Amino acid sequence: MELKPSQEFAMLPPPHTRVLLVDLDGTLANLRRALYDYASKSNTKPTKKFCVETINEDVDFGIGYREFQRLKAGFFEGDNLLDIPFFNDAMNAVYLASMDGVHIIACTARPANDYPRIWLQTWNWLERLDIRIEQLYIGSDVRIKILQDLIANKCEVVLFDDNPDTIERALNNDIKVVVPRYPYNEYLIGRKNVTFMEQGSGRPVIFPFK
């Protein structure tokens, strides 16, 4: 776990650096599918077929809130994060950006404070993707602060995220966002500074740097 402080508190990249802040779950990592498969093998089985309708997995799985929290606790206590499938189109887009010299920062809201092993498991998963990730941050609200710090340092930033709340905060600060399309964020279609991508389409995504 010695990597964690050096990554979370790394210095900002130099001014004029292109920086992509990448969300993991729902954007790069298919945590929903991993949780569904885990639930299907447990005593808390989903009552619905796999789908992505809302941002809340418990609702789409048809599992009660308390039962789902216990299910997630069992998931995070194990080594399941090491084997989460990735979204191929998103992974390729981030890989190409990194090869083009874009500074990649990953961010996730996974509960690392409750399960300390999450940080290292997440880092090891990212390393397997063969993408040069410069930093890994844990937390949801921290994303806009990171982006604002980067902008203050005269970096050019783009957010890659599926969560409507995070996207709205980014847009409120004039930050460009690339959005993996899901039913719960489609209302953002046509909004200024928003670029949508279709997971599984095979079409390349070009991040809107200048």
PDB file of C-alpha atoms in Angstrom:
ATOM      1  CA  MET A   1       0.000   0.000   0.000  1.00  0.00           C
ATOM      2  CA  GLU A   2       3.008   2.347  -0.068  1.00  0.00           C
ATOM      3  CA  LEU A   3       2.004   3.498  -3.548  1.00  0.00           C
ATOM      4  CA  LYS A   4      -1.147   5.193  -2.294  1.00  0.00           C
ATOM      5  CA  PRO A   5       0.337   8.371  -0.738  1.00  0.00           C
ATOM      6  CA  SER A   6       2.696   8.951  -3.648  1.00  0.00           C
ATOM      7  CA  GLN A   7      -0.152   8.663  -6.137  1.00  0.00           C
ATOM      8  CA  GLU A   8      -2.860  10.599  -4.300  1.00  0.00           C
ATOM      9  CA  PHE A   9      -0.580  13.460  -3.389  1.00  0.00           C
ATOM     10  CA  ALA A  10       1.522  13.640  -6.540  1.00  0.00           C
ATOM     11  CA  MET A  11       2.393  17.095  -7.861  1.00  0.00           C
ATOM     12  CA  LEU A  12       0.247  18.638 -10.554  1.00  0.00           C
ATOM     13  CA  PRO A  13       1.483  18.157 -14.123  1.00  0.00           C
ATOM     14  CA  PRO A  14       3.181  21.170 -15.774  1.00  0.00           C
ATOM     15  CA  PRO A  15       1.087  24.023 -17.217  1.00  0.00           C
ATOM     16  CA  HIS A  16      -0.444  23.411 -20.674  1.00  0.00           C
ATOM     17  CA  THR A  17      -0.495  19.645 -20.121  1.00  0.00           C
ATOM     18  CA  ARG A  18      -3.531  17.870 -21.558  1.00  0.00           C
ATOM     19  CA  VAL A  19      -5.171  15.948 -18.717  1.00  0.00           C
ATOM     20  CA  LEU A  20      -7.930  13.335 -18.922  1.00  0.00           C
ATOM     21  CA  LEU A  21      -9.697  12.535 -15.651  1.00  0.00           C
ATOM     22  CA  VAL A  22     -11.195   9.063 -16.089  1.00  0.00           C
ATOM     23  CA  ASP A  23     -13.965   7.597 -13.979  1.00  0.00           C
ATOM     24  CA  LEU A  24     -13.728   3.842 -13.540  1.00  0.00           C
ATOM     25  CA  ASP A  25     -17.051   2.139 -12.772  1.00  0.00           C
ATOM     26  CA  GLY A  26     -19.544   2.562 -15.586  1.00  0.00           C
ATOM     27  CA  THR A  27     -16.937   4.244 -17.777  1.00  0.00           C
ATOM     28  CA  LEU A  28     -13.807   2.114 -17.961  1.00  0.00           C
ATOM     29  CA  ALA A  29     -14.734  -0.803 -15.688  1.00  0.00           C
ATOM     30  CA  ASN A  30     -17.912  -2.882 -15.903  1.00  0.00           C
ATOM     31  CA  LEU A  31     -18.440  -3.163 -12.157  1.00  0.00           C
ATOM     32  CA  ARG A  32     -22.194  -3.606 -12.668  1.00  0.00           C
ATOM     33  CA  ARG A  33     -21.673  -6.814 -14.640  1.00  0.00           C
ATOM     34  CA  ALA A  34     -19.190  -8.122 -12.046  1.00  0.00           C
ATOM     35  CA  LEU A  35     -21.634  -7.389  -9.209  1.00  0.00           C
ATOM     36  CA  TYR A  36     -24.505  -9.023 -11.097  1.00  0.00           C
ATOM     37  CA  ASP A  37     -22.501 -12.180 -11.744  1.00  0.00           C
ATOM     38  CA  TYR A  38     -21.370 -12.225  -8.097  1.00  0.00           C
ATOM     39  CA  ALA A  39     -24.970 -11.818  -6.911  1.00  0.00           C
ATOM     40  CA  SER A  40     -26.162 -14.598  -9.227  1.00  0.00           C
ATOM     41  CA  LYS A  41     -23.838 -17.016  -7.434  1.00  0.00           C
ATOM     42  CA  SER A  42     -24.813 -15.841  -3.945  1.00  0.00           C
ATOM     43  CA  ASN A  43     -27.856 -16.246  -1.726  1.00  0.00           C
ATOM     44  CA  THR A  44     -28.967 -12.729  -2.759  1.00  0.00           C
ATOM     45  CA  LYS A  45     -29.860 -13.445  -6.353  1.00  0.00           C
ATOM     46  CA  PRO A  46     -31.105 -10.711  -8.723  1.00  0.00           C
ATOM     47  CA  THR A  47     -34.825 -10.860  -9.475  1.00  0.00           C
ATOM     48  CA  LYS A  48     -34.396  -9.074 -12.830  1.00  0.00           C
ATOM     49  CA  LYS A  49     -32.424  -9.806 -15.973  1.00  0.00           C
ATOM     50  CA  PHE A  50     -29.208  -7.832 -16.359  1.00  0.00           C
ATOM     51  CA  CYS A  51     -29.919  -4.307 -17.531  1.00  0.00           C
ATOM     52  CA  VAL A  52     -28.740  -0.727 -17.250  1.00  0.00           C
ATOM     53  CA  GLU A  53     -31.739   1.528 -16.728  1.00  0.00           C
ATOM     54  CA  THR A  54     -30.880   3.554 -13.627  1.00  0.00           C
ATOM     55  CA  ILE A  55     -27.569   4.464 -12.021  1.00  0.00           C
ATOM     56  CA  ASN A  56     -28.494   2.329  -9.006  1.00  0.00           C
ATOM     57  CA  GLU A  57     -27.520  -1.319  -9.353  1.00  0.00           C
ATOM     58  CA  ASP A  58     -29.808  -2.472  -6.536  1.00  0.00           C
ATOM     59  CA  VAL A  59     -32.839  -1.075  -8.380  1.00  0.00           C
ATOM     60  CA  ASP A  60     -31.879  -2.645 -11.709  1.00  0.00           C
ATOM     61  CA  PHE A  61     -31.062  -5.975 -10.031  1.00  0.00           C
ATOM     62  CA  GLY A  62     -34.351  -6.023  -8.098  1.00  0.00           C
ATOM     63  CA  ILE A  63     -32.529  -6.448  -4.769  1.00  0.00           C
ATOM     64  CA  GLY A  64     -33.517  -4.607  -1.580  1.00  0.00           C
ATOM     65  CA  TYR A  65     -31.213  -1.857  -0.381  1.00  0.00           C
ATOM     66  CA  ARG A  66     -29.984  -3.575   2.806  1.00  0.00           C
ATOM     67  CA  GLU A  67     -29.481  -6.900   1.065  1.00  0.00           C
ATOM     68  CA  PHE A  68     -27.553  -5.151  -1.689  1.00  0.00           C
ATOM     69  CA  GLN A  69     -25.278  -3.382   0.802  1.00  0.00           C
ATOM     70  CA  ARG A  70     -24.444  -6.752   2.386  1.00  0.00           C
ATOM     71  CA  LEU A  71     -23.833  -8.184  -1.074  1.00  0.00           C
ATOM     72  CA  LYS A  72     -21.431  -5.363  -1.970  1.00  0.00           C
ATOM     73  CA  ALA A  73     -19.597  -5.772   1.335  1.00  0.00           C
ATOM     74  CA  GLY A  74     -18.908  -9.416   0.509  1.00  0.00           C
ATOM     75  CA  PHE A  75     -17.810  -8.427  -2.990  1.00  0.00           C
ATOM     76  CA  PHE A  76     -15.335  -5.794  -1.787  1.00  0.00           C
ATOM     77  CA  GLU A  77     -13.959  -7.988   0.996  1.00  0.00           C
ATOM     78  CA  GLY A  78     -12.652 -10.467  -1.559  1.00  0.00           C
ATOM     79  CA  ASP A  79     -10.351 -10.172  -4.571  1.00  0.00           C
ATOM     80  CA  ASN A  80     -13.180  -9.600  -7.050  1.00  0.00           C
ATOM     81  CA  LEU A  81     -11.937  -6.175  -8.177  1.00  0.00           C
ATOM     82  CA  LEU A  82      -8.953  -7.798  -9.846  1.00  0.00           C
ATOM     83  CA  ASP A  83     -11.174  -9.555 -12.385  1.00  0.00           C
ATOM     84  CA  ILE A  84     -13.681  -6.860 -13.343  1.00  0.00           C
ATOM     85  CA  PRO A  85     -14.287  -6.767 -17.113  1.00  0.00           C
ATOM     86  CA  PHE A  86     -13.465  -3.532 -18.906  1.00  0.00           C
ATOM     87  CA  PHE A  87     -15.332  -1.676 -21.629  1.00  0.00           C
ATOM     88  CA  ASN A  88     -13.233  -2.265 -24.712  1.00  0.00           C
ATOM     89  CA  ASP A  89     -14.124   0.958 -26.560  1.00  0.00           C
ATOM     90  CA  ALA A  90     -13.455   3.132 -23.522  1.00  0.00           C
ATOM     91  CA  MET A  91     -10.214   1.327 -22.765  1.00  0.00           C
ATOM     92  CA  ASN A  92      -8.993   1.760 -26.343  1.00  0.00           C
ATOM     93  CA  ALA A  93      -9.874   5.462 -26.300  1.00  0.00           C
ATOM     94  CA  VAL A  94      -7.947   6.052 -23.067  1.00  0.00           C
ATOM     95  CA  TYR A  95      -5.040   3.963 -24.337  1.00  0.00           C
ATOM     96  CA  LEU A  96      -4.791   6.014 -27.541  1.00  0.00           C
ATOM     97  CA  ALA A  97      -4.973   9.246 -25.550  1.00  0.00           C
ATOM     98  CA  SER A  98      -2.145   8.091 -23.300  1.00  0.00           C
ATOM     99  CA  MET A  99      -0.062   7.156 -26.345  1.00  0.00           C
ATOM    100  CA  ASP A 100      -0.692  10.685 -27.645  1.00  0.00           C
ATOM    101  CA  GLY A 101       0.876  12.149 -24.522  1.00  0.00           C
ATOM    102  CA  VAL A 102      -2.288  12.905 -22.551  1.00  0.00           C
ATOM    103  CA  HIS A 103      -1.776  12.795 -18.774  1.00  0.00           C
ATOM    104  CA  ILE A 104      -4.260  10.216 -17.420  1.00  0.00           C
ATOM    105  CA  ILE A 105      -5.710  10.452 -13.916  1.00  0.00           C
ATOM    106  CA  ALA A 106      -8.110   7.735 -12.735  1.00  0.00           C
ATOM    107  CA  CYS A 107     -10.750   8.371 -10.103  1.00  0.00           C
ATOM    108  CA  THR A 108     -13.235   6.053  -8.415  1.00  0.00           C
ATOM    109  CA  ALA A 109     -15.818   6.278  -5.651  1.00  0.00           C
ATOM    110  CA  ARG A 110     -15.124   2.734  -4.458  1.00  0.00           C
ATOM    111  CA  PRO A 111     -15.275   2.535  -0.625  1.00  0.00           C
ATOM    112  CA  ALA A 112     -11.538   2.319   0.045  1.00  0.00           C
ATOM    113  CA  ASN A 113     -11.905   3.837   3.510  1.00  0.00           C
ATOM    114  CA  ASP A 114     -14.040   0.859   4.537  1.00  0.00           C
ATOM    115  CA  TYR A 115     -11.960  -1.691   2.606  1.00  0.00           C
ATOM    116  CA  PRO A 116      -8.320  -0.503   2.418  1.00  0.00           C
ATOM    117  CA  ARG A 117      -7.329  -3.262  -0.016  1.00  0.00           C
ATOM    118  CA  ILE A 118      -9.517  -1.612  -2.682  1.00  0.00           C
ATOM    119  CA  TRP A 119      -6.882   0.979  -3.581  1.00  0.00           C
ATOM    120  CA  LEU A 120      -4.151  -1.549  -4.355  1.00  0.00           C
ATOM    121  CA  GLN A 121      -6.519  -3.940  -6.123  1.00  0.00           C
ATOM    122  CA  THR A 122      -7.751  -1.077  -8.288  1.00  0.00           C
ATOM    123  CA  TRP A 123      -4.204   0.018  -9.077  1.00  0.00           C
ATOM    124  CA  ASN A 124      -3.197  -3.535  -9.991  1.00  0.00           C
ATOM    125  CA  TRP A 125      -6.269  -3.821 -12.265  1.00  0.00           C
ATOM    126  CA  LEU A 126      -5.309  -0.607 -14.042  1.00  0.00           C
ATOM    127  CA  GLU A 127      -1.745  -1.830 -14.568  1.00  0.00           C
ATOM    128  CA  ARG A 128      -3.065  -4.933 -16.321  1.00  0.00           C
ATOM    129  CA  LEU A 129      -4.735  -2.714 -18.931  1.00  0.00           C
ATOM    130  CA  ASP A 130      -1.341  -1.528 -20.135  1.00  0.00           C
ATOM    131  CA  ILE A 131      -2.467   2.105 -19.910  1.00  0.00           C
ATOM    132  CA  ARG A 132      -0.115   4.630 -18.403  1.00  0.00           C
ATOM    133  CA  ILE A 133      -2.085   5.948 -15.428  1.00  0.00           C
ATOM    134  CA  GLU A 134      -0.258   8.751 -13.647  1.00  0.00           C
ATOM    135  CA  GLN A 135      -2.450   8.967 -10.539  1.00  0.00           C
ATOM    136  CA  LEU A 136      -5.357   7.195  -8.852  1.00  0.00           C
ATOM    137  CA  TYR A 137      -7.762   9.072  -6.597  1.00  0.00           C
ATOM    138  CA  ILE A 138     -10.495   7.610  -4.427  1.00  0.00           C
ATOM    139  CA  GLY A 139     -13.676   9.625  -3.885  1.00  0.00           C
ATOM    140  CA  SER A 140     -16.518  11.156  -5.900  1.00  0.00           C
ATOM    141  CA  ASP A 141     -16.606  14.768  -4.739  1.00  0.00           C
ATOM    142  CA  VAL A 142     -12.838  15.106  -5.170  1.00  0.00           C
ATOM    143  CA  ARG A 143     -13.105  15.064  -8.973  1.00  0.00           C
ATOM    144  CA  ILE A 144     -14.215  18.646  -9.510  1.00  0.00           C
ATOM    145  CA  LYS A 145     -11.613  19.907  -7.050  1.00  0.00           C
ATOM    146  CA  ILE A 146      -8.884  18.056  -8.958  1.00  0.00           C
ATOM    147  CA  LEU A 147     -10.111  19.481 -12.259  1.00  0.00           C
ATOM    148  CA  GLN A 148     -10.271  23.017 -10.863  1.00  0.00           C
ATOM    149  CA  ASP A 149      -6.735  22.672  -9.452  1.00  0.00           C
ATOM    150  CA  LEU A 150      -5.540  21.539 -12.876  1.00  0.00           C
ATOM    151  CA  ILE A 151      -7.272  24.454 -14.604  1.00  0.00           C
ATOM    152  CA  ALA A 152      -5.731  26.877 -12.106  1.00  0.00           C
ATOM    153  CA  ASN A 153      -2.387  25.367 -13.070  1.00  0.00           C
ATOM    154  CA  LYS A 154      -3.192  26.211 -16.733  1.00  0.00           C
ATOM    155  CA  CYS A 155      -3.705  22.590 -17.780  1.00  0.00           C
ATOM    156  CA  GLU A 156      -6.288  21.634 -20.397  1.00  0.00           C
ATOM    157  CA  VAL A 157      -8.754  19.159 -18.914  1.00  0.00           C
ATOM    158  CA  VAL A 158     -11.433  16.739 -20.074  1.00  0.00           C
ATOM    159  CA  LEU A 159     -13.611  14.576 -17.824  1.00  0.00           C
ATOM    160  CA  PHE A 160     -14.626  11.048 -18.911  1.00  0.00           C
ATOM    161  CA  ASP A 161     -17.554  10.045 -16.671  1.00  0.00           C
ATOM    162  CA  ASP A 162     -21.047   8.516 -16.737  1.00  0.00           C
ATOM    163  CA  ASN A 163     -22.485   9.934 -13.508  1.00  0.00           C
ATOM    164  CA  PRO A 164     -25.007  12.746 -14.167  1.00  0.00           C
ATOM    165  CA  ASP A 165     -24.281  14.493 -10.841  1.00  0.00           C
ATOM    166  CA  THR A 166     -20.547  14.668 -11.538  1.00  0.00           C
ATOM    167  CA  ILE A 167     -21.176  15.704 -15.145  1.00  0.00           C
ATOM    168  CA  GLU A 168     -23.517  18.515 -14.087  1.00  0.00           C
ATOM    169  CA  ARG A 169     -20.905  19.846 -11.657  1.00  0.00           C
ATOM    170  CA  ALA A 170     -18.253  19.717 -14.361  1.00  0.00           C
ATOM    171  CA  LEU A 171     -20.483  21.541 -16.842  1.00  0.00           C
ATOM    172  CA  ASN A 172     -21.271  24.153 -14.203  1.00  0.00           C
ATOM    173  CA  ASN A 173     -17.537  24.874 -14.191  1.00  0.00           C
ATOM    174  CA  ASP A 174     -17.220  24.957 -18.007  1.00  0.00           C
ATOM    175  CA  ILE A 175     -15.354  21.639 -18.117  1.00  0.00           C
ATOM    176  CA  LYS A 176     -15.651  19.453 -21.236  1.00  0.00           C
ATOM    177  CA  VAL A 177     -17.058  15.975 -20.630  1.00  0.00           C
ATOM    178  CA  VAL A 178     -17.113  12.761 -22.643  1.00  0.00           C
ATOM    179  CA  VAL A 179     -20.060  10.629 -21.529  1.00  0.00           C
ATOM    180  CA  PRO A 180     -20.618   6.888 -22.035  1.00  0.00           C
ATOM    181  CA  ARG A 181     -24.287   6.792 -23.024  1.00  0.00           C
ATOM    182  CA  TYR A 182     -26.794   5.184 -20.654  1.00  0.00           C
ATOM    183  CA  PRO A 183     -30.532   5.770 -20.127  1.00  0.00           C
ATOM    184  CA  TYR A 184     -29.831   7.666 -16.909  1.00  0.00           C
ATOM    185  CA  ASN A 185     -27.653  10.304 -18.605  1.00  0.00           C
ATOM    186  CA  GLU A 186     -29.308  10.642 -22.022  1.00  0.00           C
ATOM    187  CA  TYR A 187     -31.048  13.845 -20.952  1.00  0.00           C
ATOM    188  CA  LEU A 188     -27.646  15.517 -21.377  1.00  0.00           C
ATOM    189  CA  ILE A 189     -27.650  14.959 -25.148  1.00  0.00           C
ATOM    190  CA  GLY A 190     -27.228  18.293 -26.906  1.00  0.00           C
ATOM    191  CA  ARG A 191     -25.760  20.092 -23.918  1.00  0.00           C
ATOM    192  CA  LYS A 192     -22.776  22.369 -24.465  1.00  0.00           C
ATOM    193  CA  ASN A 193     -19.368  20.783 -23.738  1.00  0.00           C
ATOM    194  CA  VAL A 194     -20.835  17.239 -23.767  1.00  0.00           C
ATOM    195  CA  THR A 195     -19.642  14.522 -26.171  1.00  0.00           C
ATOM    196  CA  PHE A 196     -21.385  11.145 -26.030  1.00  0.00           C
ATOM    197  CA  MET A 197     -19.851   7.773 -26.804  1.00  0.00           C
ATOM    198  CA  GLU A 198     -21.640   4.465 -27.391  1.00  0.00           C
ATOM    199  CA  GLN A 199     -20.167   1.578 -25.399  1.00  0.00           C
ATOM    200  CA  GLY A 200     -19.749  -1.416 -27.685  1.00  0.00           C
ATOM    201  CA  SER A 201     -20.145   0.538 -30.929  1.00  0.00           C
ATOM    202  CA  GLY A 202     -16.527   0.076 -31.993  1.00  0.00           C
ATOM    203  CA  ARG A 203     -16.423   3.711 -33.053  1.00  0.00           C
ATOM    204  CA  PRO A 204     -13.337   5.595 -31.842  1.00  0.00           C
ATOM    205  CA  VAL A 205     -13.768   8.468 -29.425  1.00  0.00           C
ATOM    206  CA  ILE A 206     -11.596  11.541 -29.809  1.00  0.00           C
ATOM    207  CA  PHE A 207     -11.330  13.490 -26.595  1.00  0.00           C
ATOM    208  CA  PRO A 208     -12.069  17.189 -27.242  1.00  0.00           C
ATOM    209  CA  PHE A 209      -8.716  18.739 -26.437  1.00  0.00           C
ATOM    210  CA  LYS A 210      -7.751  21.818 -28.428  1.00  0.00           C
TER     211      LYS A 210
END
